């Protein structure tokens, strides 16, 4: 369910009043950037990280946002307030290069911006039991650190996963695993976590940056070193991370079980630490505590 009050530029309007012209850069070129921010119990999680990344994406594509970081922080807080959000949700926001007759060259117009909140319960079942994934070639461009609206390769990979009965597609460039279609990916081998380094080939996930902190706190070594699709098959554990999927075990890849086919110890430790970090009162481990 989408909450009725949405941000259009810096004003609140009713959801069905927000209209976009068909001569719009986001629609015609995917010429824009976005963020998805987690809300738990009415509070943002990792909001500073998301706002910082939005501004980094904007700078990378030479897009001028119609507010400062501080003002955006305030506006997003108001978005939760005016909708009286008390539960778990996500906020989607996007900025495009604006409305103008179609021409590749940048138009001399202001950026378009909107943001809305949508109710989003935690994916308890998947967090507890783990999910299946498939591997897919990473056919995206070379600036995946930019959270751009151009998501066609991601959409196609995720759809392929769904059609094969899986939740995610693990992407690889020449057998080097980069990330998933809409999340970061990690393996655990001999007690050590490995994930692709923060290069231009992956999105620098906000939860990923938190996973690094949590691993340090838990004294679990985390190596930012790329691994191969073969390494995935030999892994003790595999998991993914994102603002909507949290830290989620991957228990099957291309039809083969990851190790025993159950969520692993390291993954579960991180999930527990994540719940504490996000200040969650309800736990996926509630039944076993
Ligand atoms: N996706 N990699 C990709 C390609 C992503 O699209 C995402 C997020 C992530 C994880 O980033 P973060 O931890 O900041 O959520 C990694 C969001 C949730 C989406 O597009 O819906």
Tab-separated table of C-alpha atoms and ligand atoms in Angstrom:
chain	number	residue	atom	x	y	z
A	1	UNK	CA	0.000	0.000	0.000
A	2	UNK	CA	1.306	3.430	-0.996
A	3	UNK	CA	0.710	6.160	1.568
A	4	UNK	CA	-1.455	8.913	0.104
A	5	UNK	CA	0.771	11.956	0.608
A	6	UNK	CA	3.656	11.981	-1.846
A	7	UNK	CA	6.408	14.492	-2.425
A	8	UNK	CA	6.362	16.245	-5.789
A	9	UNK	CA	9.435	18.467	-6.025
A	10	UNK	CA	9.347	19.890	-2.482
A	11	UNK	CA	5.552	19.956	-1.976
A	12	UNK	CA	3.163	17.333	-0.699
A	13	UNK	CA	0.335	16.279	-3.006
A	14	UNK	CA	-2.157	13.476	-3.000
A	15	UNK	CA	-0.895	10.333	-4.720
A	16	UNK	CA	-3.386	10.568	-7.617
A	17	UNK	CA	-2.562	14.235	-8.246
A	18	UNK	CA	1.036	13.470	-9.212
A	19	UNK	CA	1.117	13.537	-13.023
A	20	UNK	CA	4.144	13.277	-15.261
A	21	UNK	CA	4.323	14.712	-18.807
A	22	UNK	CA	5.209	12.200	-21.502
A	23	UNK	CA	8.085	14.464	-22.591
A	24	UNK	CA	10.124	13.506	-19.555
A	25	UNK	CA	13.802	12.544	-19.406
A	26	UNK	CA	13.290	9.697	-16.953
A	27	UNK	CA	10.661	8.099	-19.178
A	28	UNK	CA	12.458	8.664	-22.465
A	29	UNK	CA	16.108	8.116	-21.551
A	30	UNK	CA	16.080	6.634	-18.064
A	31	UNK	CA	17.952	9.898	-17.446
A	32	UNK	CA	17.725	9.943	-13.688
A	33	UNK	CA	18.711	8.421	-10.378
A	34	UNK	CA	16.888	6.874	-7.437
A	35	UNK	CA	17.098	5.523	-3.905
A	36	UNK	CA	15.169	2.981	-1.849
A	37	UNK	CA	15.343	3.648	1.890
A	38	UNK	CA	14.201	1.264	4.628
A	39	UNK	CA	11.829	2.382	7.347
A	40	UNK	CA	11.447	0.291	10.499
A	41	UNK	CA	8.754	1.069	13.042
A	42	UNK	CA	8.307	4.534	11.564
A	43	UNK	CA	12.028	5.423	11.536
A	44	UNK	CA	14.522	5.573	8.684
A	45	UNK	CA	17.418	3.123	8.714
A	46	UNK	CA	20.751	4.288	7.172
A	47	UNK	CA	19.211	7.498	5.833
A	48	UNK	CA	22.480	9.465	5.851
A	49	UNK	CA	24.129	6.770	3.721
A	50	UNK	CA	21.256	6.877	1.208
A	51	UNK	CA	21.226	10.674	0.963
A	52	UNK	CA	25.001	10.737	0.522
A	53	UNK	CA	24.751	8.133	-2.246
A	54	UNK	CA	21.961	10.057	-4.010
A	55	UNK	CA	24.175	13.132	-4.112
A	56	UNK	CA	27.116	11.050	-5.357
A	57	UNK	CA	24.921	9.600	-8.139
A	58	UNK	CA	23.679	13.110	-9.014
A	59	UNK	CA	27.200	14.440	-9.285
A	60	UNK	CA	28.305	11.481	-11.403
A	61	UNK	CA	25.546	12.142	-13.980
A	62	UNK	CA	25.779	15.968	-13.724
A	63	UNK	CA	22.255	16.344	-12.383
A	64	UNK	CA	21.465	19.299	-10.110
A	65	UNK	CA	19.117	18.315	-7.285
A	66	UNK	CA	16.533	20.909	-6.174
A	67	UNK	CA	17.593	20.795	-2.501
A	68	UNK	CA	20.542	20.457	-0.153
A	69	UNK	CA	21.206	17.226	1.766
A	70	UNK	CA	19.844	18.854	4.931
A	71	UNK	CA	16.629	19.950	3.214
A	72	UNK	CA	16.090	16.482	1.720
A	73	UNK	CA	16.590	14.925	5.148
A	74	UNK	CA	13.904	17.249	6.472
A	75	UNK	CA	11.502	16.576	3.565
A	76	UNK	CA	11.814	12.808	3.941
A	77	UNK	CA	11.178	13.094	7.671
A	78	UNK	CA	8.050	15.107	6.842
A	79	UNK	CA	6.980	12.398	4.387
A	80	UNK	CA	6.845	9.895	7.250
A	81	UNK	CA	5.142	12.432	9.523
A	82	UNK	CA	2.352	13.587	7.198
A	83	UNK	CA	1.514	9.974	6.420
A	84	UNK	CA	1.680	9.058	10.115
A	85	UNK	CA	3.853	6.071	9.372
A	86	UNK	CA	4.500	3.945	12.446
A	87	UNK	CA	5.265	0.556	10.912
A	88	UNK	CA	7.723	-1.021	8.470
A	89	UNK	CA	7.910	0.603	5.052
A	90	UNK	CA	10.204	1.718	2.264
A	91	UNK	CA	10.607	5.127	0.710
A	92	UNK	CA	11.240	5.296	-3.026
A	93	UNK	CA	12.584	8.529	-4.438
A	94	UNK	CA	13.754	9.507	-7.876
A	95	UNK	CA	15.183	12.548	-9.580
A	96	UNK	CA	15.331	12.968	-13.347
A	97	UNK	CA	16.838	15.617	-15.598
A	98	UNK	CA	13.368	17.111	-16.043
A	99	UNK	CA	10.592	17.621	-18.582
A	100	UNK	CA	11.608	18.686	-22.090
A	101	UNK	CA	11.146	17.767	-25.739
A	102	UNK	CA	13.162	14.677	-26.496
A	103	UNK	CA	16.759	15.567	-27.324
A	104	UNK	CA	19.844	13.708	-26.106
A	105	UNK	CA	21.582	16.945	-25.119
A	106	UNK	CA	20.788	18.206	-21.587
A	107	UNK	CA	17.798	20.586	-21.618
A	108	UNK	CA	17.873	23.875	-19.723
A	109	UNK	CA	15.160	22.883	-17.225
A	110	UNK	CA	14.964	21.969	-13.551
A	111	UNK	CA	15.189	18.388	-12.339
A	112	UNK	CA	11.997	16.490	-11.536
A	113	UNK	CA	11.777	14.843	-8.137
A	114	UNK	CA	9.274	12.700	-6.309
A	115	UNK	CA	9.223	10.458	-3.259
A	116	UNK	CA	6.614	8.185	-1.766
A	117	UNK	CA	6.335	5.696	1.076
A	118	UNK	CA	4.991	2.199	0.755
A	119	UNK	CA	4.218	-0.301	3.521
A	120	UNK	CA	6.740	-3.148	3.516
A	121	UNK	CA	6.752	-5.950	6.080
A	122	UNK	CA	10.047	-7.744	6.713
A	123	UNK	CA	10.416	-10.863	4.503
A	124	UNK	CA	10.446	-13.145	7.557
A	125	UNK	CA	10.014	-16.451	5.739
A	126	UNK	CA	12.853	-15.785	3.300
A	127	UNK	CA	15.121	-14.425	6.041
A	128	UNK	CA	14.550	-17.552	8.102
A	129	UNK	CA	14.689	-20.260	5.435
A	130	UNK	CA	16.890	-18.645	2.807
A	131	UNK	CA	16.234	-18.297	-0.906
A	132	UNK	CA	17.330	-19.792	-4.215
A	133	UNK	CA	19.407	-17.876	-6.756
A	134	UNK	CA	20.594	-18.418	-10.305
A	135	UNK	CA	23.753	-17.117	-11.951
A	136	UNK	CA	23.512	-14.781	-14.933
A	137	UNK	CA	26.033	-12.853	-17.033
A	138	UNK	CA	26.386	-9.245	-15.887
A	139	UNK	CA	25.624	-7.329	-19.081
A	140	UNK	CA	25.281	-3.899	-17.452
A	141	UNK	CA	27.345	-0.798	-18.222
A	142	UNK	CA	30.571	0.068	-16.407
A	143	UNK	CA	29.176	2.616	-13.939
A	144	UNK	CA	27.078	0.388	-11.694
A	145	UNK	CA	28.073	2.476	-8.643
A	146	UNK	CA	25.587	5.084	-9.932
A	147	UNK	CA	22.052	4.265	-8.788
A	148	UNK	CA	20.624	5.074	-12.200
A	149	UNK	CA	17.094	4.496	-13.478
A	150	UNK	CA	18.475	2.361	-16.315
A	151	UNK	CA	17.536	-0.988	-14.822
A	152	UNK	CA	16.629	-3.040	-17.886
A	153	UNK	CA	19.482	-5.578	-17.482
A	154	UNK	CA	18.610	-5.891	-13.777
A	155	UNK	CA	14.923	-6.343	-14.563
A	156	UNK	CA	15.662	-9.020	-17.170
A	157	UNK	CA	17.993	-10.901	-14.805
A	158	UNK	CA	15.471	-10.807	-11.946
A	159	UNK	CA	12.685	-11.985	-14.248
A	160	UNK	CA	14.864	-14.884	-15.432
A	161	UNK	CA	15.404	-15.805	-11.772
A	162	UNK	CA	11.683	-15.745	-11.150
A	163	UNK	CA	10.968	-17.883	-14.203
A	164	UNK	CA	13.470	-20.434	-12.884
A	165	UNK	CA	11.790	-20.483	-9.471
A	166	UNK	CA	14.513	-18.402	-7.782
A	167	UNK	CA	14.495	-15.129	-5.840
A	168	UNK	CA	17.653	-13.481	-7.152
A	169	UNK	CA	20.109	-13.504	-10.027
A	170	UNK	CA	23.788	-13.497	-9.069
A	171	UNK	CA	25.613	-11.562	-11.788
A	172	UNK	CA	29.103	-12.315	-13.080
A	173	UNK	CA	31.487	-10.725	-15.571
A	174	UNK	CA	33.546	-13.501	-17.176
A	175	UNK	CA	32.836	-15.749	-14.170
A	176	UNK	CA	33.838	-13.028	-11.661
A	177	UNK	CA	30.850	-12.457	-9.393
A	178	UNK	CA	29.922	-8.794	-9.055
A	179	UNK	CA	26.584	-8.495	-7.233
A	180	UNK	CA	22.923	-9.487	-7.672
A	181	UNK	CA	20.215	-7.845	-9.787
A	182	UNK	CA	19.029	-5.764	-6.821
A	183	UNK	CA	21.349	-6.644	-3.937
A	184	UNK	CA	24.998	-7.224	-3.001
A	185	UNK	CA	26.319	-10.761	-2.607
A	186	UNK	CA	28.806	-12.437	-0.258
A	187	UNK	CA	30.215	-15.883	0.348
A	188	UNK	CA	31.612	-17.414	3.513
A	189	UNK	CA	34.527	-19.838	3.316
A	190	UNK	CA	36.456	-21.149	6.318
A	191	UNK	CA	34.950	-18.512	8.584
A	192	UNK	CA	35.868	-15.610	6.300
A	193	UNK	CA	33.370	-13.404	4.423
A	194	UNK	CA	34.207	-12.344	0.884
A	195	UNK	CA	32.505	-9.784	-1.321
A	196	UNK	CA	33.382	-7.843	-4.474
A	197	UNK	CA	35.425	-4.683	-3.778
A	198	UNK	CA	33.795	-1.240	-4.072
A	199	UNK	CA	34.646	-0.602	-7.699
A	200	UNK	CA	32.507	0.914	-10.479
A	201	UNK	CA	31.181	-2.580	-11.242
A	202	UNK	CA	28.880	-2.767	-8.219
A	203	UNK	CA	26.460	-0.568	-6.367
A	204	UNK	CA	28.033	0.491	-3.073
A	205	UNK	CA	25.158	-0.820	-0.983
A	206	UNK	CA	24.202	0.971	2.206
A	207	UNK	CA	23.514	-2.341	3.916
A	208	UNK	CA	26.821	-3.622	2.496
A	209	UNK	CA	28.645	-0.790	4.278
A	210	UNK	CA	26.806	-1.807	7.467
A	211	UNK	CA	27.698	-5.491	6.961
A	212	UNK	CA	31.369	-4.451	7.036
A	213	UNK	CA	30.864	-2.692	10.386
A	214	UNK	CA	28.843	-5.575	11.851
A	215	UNK	CA	31.427	-8.155	10.743
A	216	UNK	CA	34.161	-6.103	12.422
A	217	UNK	CA	32.121	-5.878	15.629
A	218	UNK	CA	31.568	-9.642	15.542
A	219	UNK	CA	35.264	-10.315	14.854
A	220	UNK	CA	34.463	-12.050	11.587
A	221	UNK	CA	37.067	-11.320	8.907
A	222	UNK	CA	35.610	-9.686	5.769
A	223	UNK	CA	37.695	-9.572	2.638
A	224	UNK	CA	36.736	-7.203	-0.208
A	225	UNK	CA	38.114	-9.459	-2.889
A	226	UNK	CA	36.278	-10.703	-5.954
A	227	UNK	CA	35.397	-14.391	-6.221
A	228	UNK	CA	34.302	-16.635	-9.061
A	229	UNK	CA	31.144	-18.583	-9.841
A	230	UNK	CA	33.186	-21.735	-9.034
A	231	UNK	CA	33.983	-20.308	-5.574
A	232	UNK	CA	30.237	-19.914	-5.048
A	233	UNK	CA	29.708	-23.629	-5.578
A	234	UNK	CA	32.428	-24.430	-2.983
A	235	UNK	CA	31.211	-21.881	-0.417
A	236	UNK	CA	30.156	-22.768	3.131
A	237	UNK	CA	27.526	-20.009	3.056
A	238	UNK	CA	26.238	-17.436	0.597
A	239	UNK	CA	24.072	-14.444	1.441
A	240	UNK	CA	22.838	-11.193	-0.086
A	241	UNK	CA	22.088	-7.761	1.316
A	242	UNK	CA	19.827	-4.857	0.431
A	243	UNK	CA	17.558	-2.315	2.044
A	244	UNK	CA	14.461	-4.376	1.301
A	245	UNK	CA	15.916	-7.906	1.643
A	246	UNK	CA	18.157	-7.121	4.679
A	247	UNK	CA	20.748	-9.902	5.121
A	248	UNK	CA	19.236	-12.936	3.419
A	249	UNK	CA	20.690	-16.450	3.176
A	250	UNK	CA	21.063	-17.959	-0.317
A	251	UNK	CA	20.718	-21.715	0.139
A	252	UNK	CA	20.519	-22.902	-3.462
A	253	UNK	CA	22.376	-21.730	-6.575
A	254	UNK	CA	21.495	-22.955	-10.077
A	255	UNK	CA	19.619	-25.848	-8.497
A	256	UNK	CA	22.555	-26.961	-6.279
A	257	UNK	CA	22.458	-26.699	-2.506
A	258	UNK	CA	24.917	-24.289	-0.908
A	259	UNK	CA	26.723	-26.593	1.536
A	260	UNK	CA	23.963	-28.249	3.621
A	261	UNK	CA	21.243	-26.171	2.002
A	262	UNK	CA	20.474	-24.412	5.298
A	263	UNK	CA	21.262	-20.827	6.366
A	264	UNK	CA	24.767	-20.809	7.881
A	265	UNK	CA	26.107	-19.697	11.263
A	266	UNK	CA	27.948	-16.598	10.052
A	267	UNK	CA	24.888	-15.406	8.119
A	268	UNK	CA	22.679	-15.887	11.174
A	269	UNK	CA	25.124	-13.992	13.413
A	270	UNK	CA	25.035	-11.090	10.953
A	271	UNK	CA	21.238	-11.205	10.755
A	272	UNK	CA	21.028	-10.986	14.548
A	273	UNK	CA	23.514	-8.099	14.648
A	274	UNK	CA	21.538	-6.352	11.887
A	275	UNK	CA	18.310	-6.592	13.875
A	276	UNK	CA	20.059	-5.014	16.868
A	277	UNK	CA	21.653	-2.323	14.721
A	278	UNK	CA	18.288	-1.412	13.173
A	279	UNK	CA	16.670	-1.373	16.630
A	280	UNK	CA	14.168	-4.054	15.687
A	281	UNK	CA	12.044	-5.324	18.547
A	282	UNK	CA	10.589	-8.323	16.715
A	283	UNK	CA	13.178	-10.919	15.716
A	284	UNK	CA	13.235	-13.628	13.052
A	285	UNK	CA	14.877	-15.717	15.789
A	286	UNK	CA	11.991	-15.166	18.191
A	287	UNK	CA	10.850	-18.795	18.128
A	288	UNK	CA	14.280	-20.224	18.932
A	289	UNK	CA	15.269	-17.737	21.626
B	1	LIG	N1	18.331	-2.191	-4.653
B	1	LIG	N2	22.984	-3.719	-5.819
B	1	LIG	C1	21.971	-3.338	-6.616
B	1	LIG	C2	22.116	-3.521	-8.088
B	1	LIG	C3	20.811	-2.763	-6.050
B	1	LIG	O1	19.807	-2.359	-6.849
B	1	LIG	C4	20.725	-2.635	-4.633
B	1	LIG	C5	19.515	-2.031	-3.982
B	1	LIG	C6	21.806	-3.069	-3.851
B	1	LIG	C7	21.799	-2.926	-2.355
B	1	LIG	O2	21.904	-1.578	-1.963
B	1	LIG	P1	21.353	-1.070	-0.551
B	1	LIG	O3	22.003	-1.931	0.486
B	1	LIG	O4	21.802	0.332	-0.490
B	1	LIG	O5	19.854	-1.235	-0.565
B	1	LIG	C8	22.919	-3.582	-4.479
B	1	LIG	C9	17.139	-1.538	-4.185
B	1	LIG	C10	16.641	-2.084	-2.889
B	1	LIG	C11	16.095	-1.546	-5.307
B	1	LIG	O6	16.493	-1.234	-6.419
B	1	LIG	O7	14.921	-1.819	-5.058
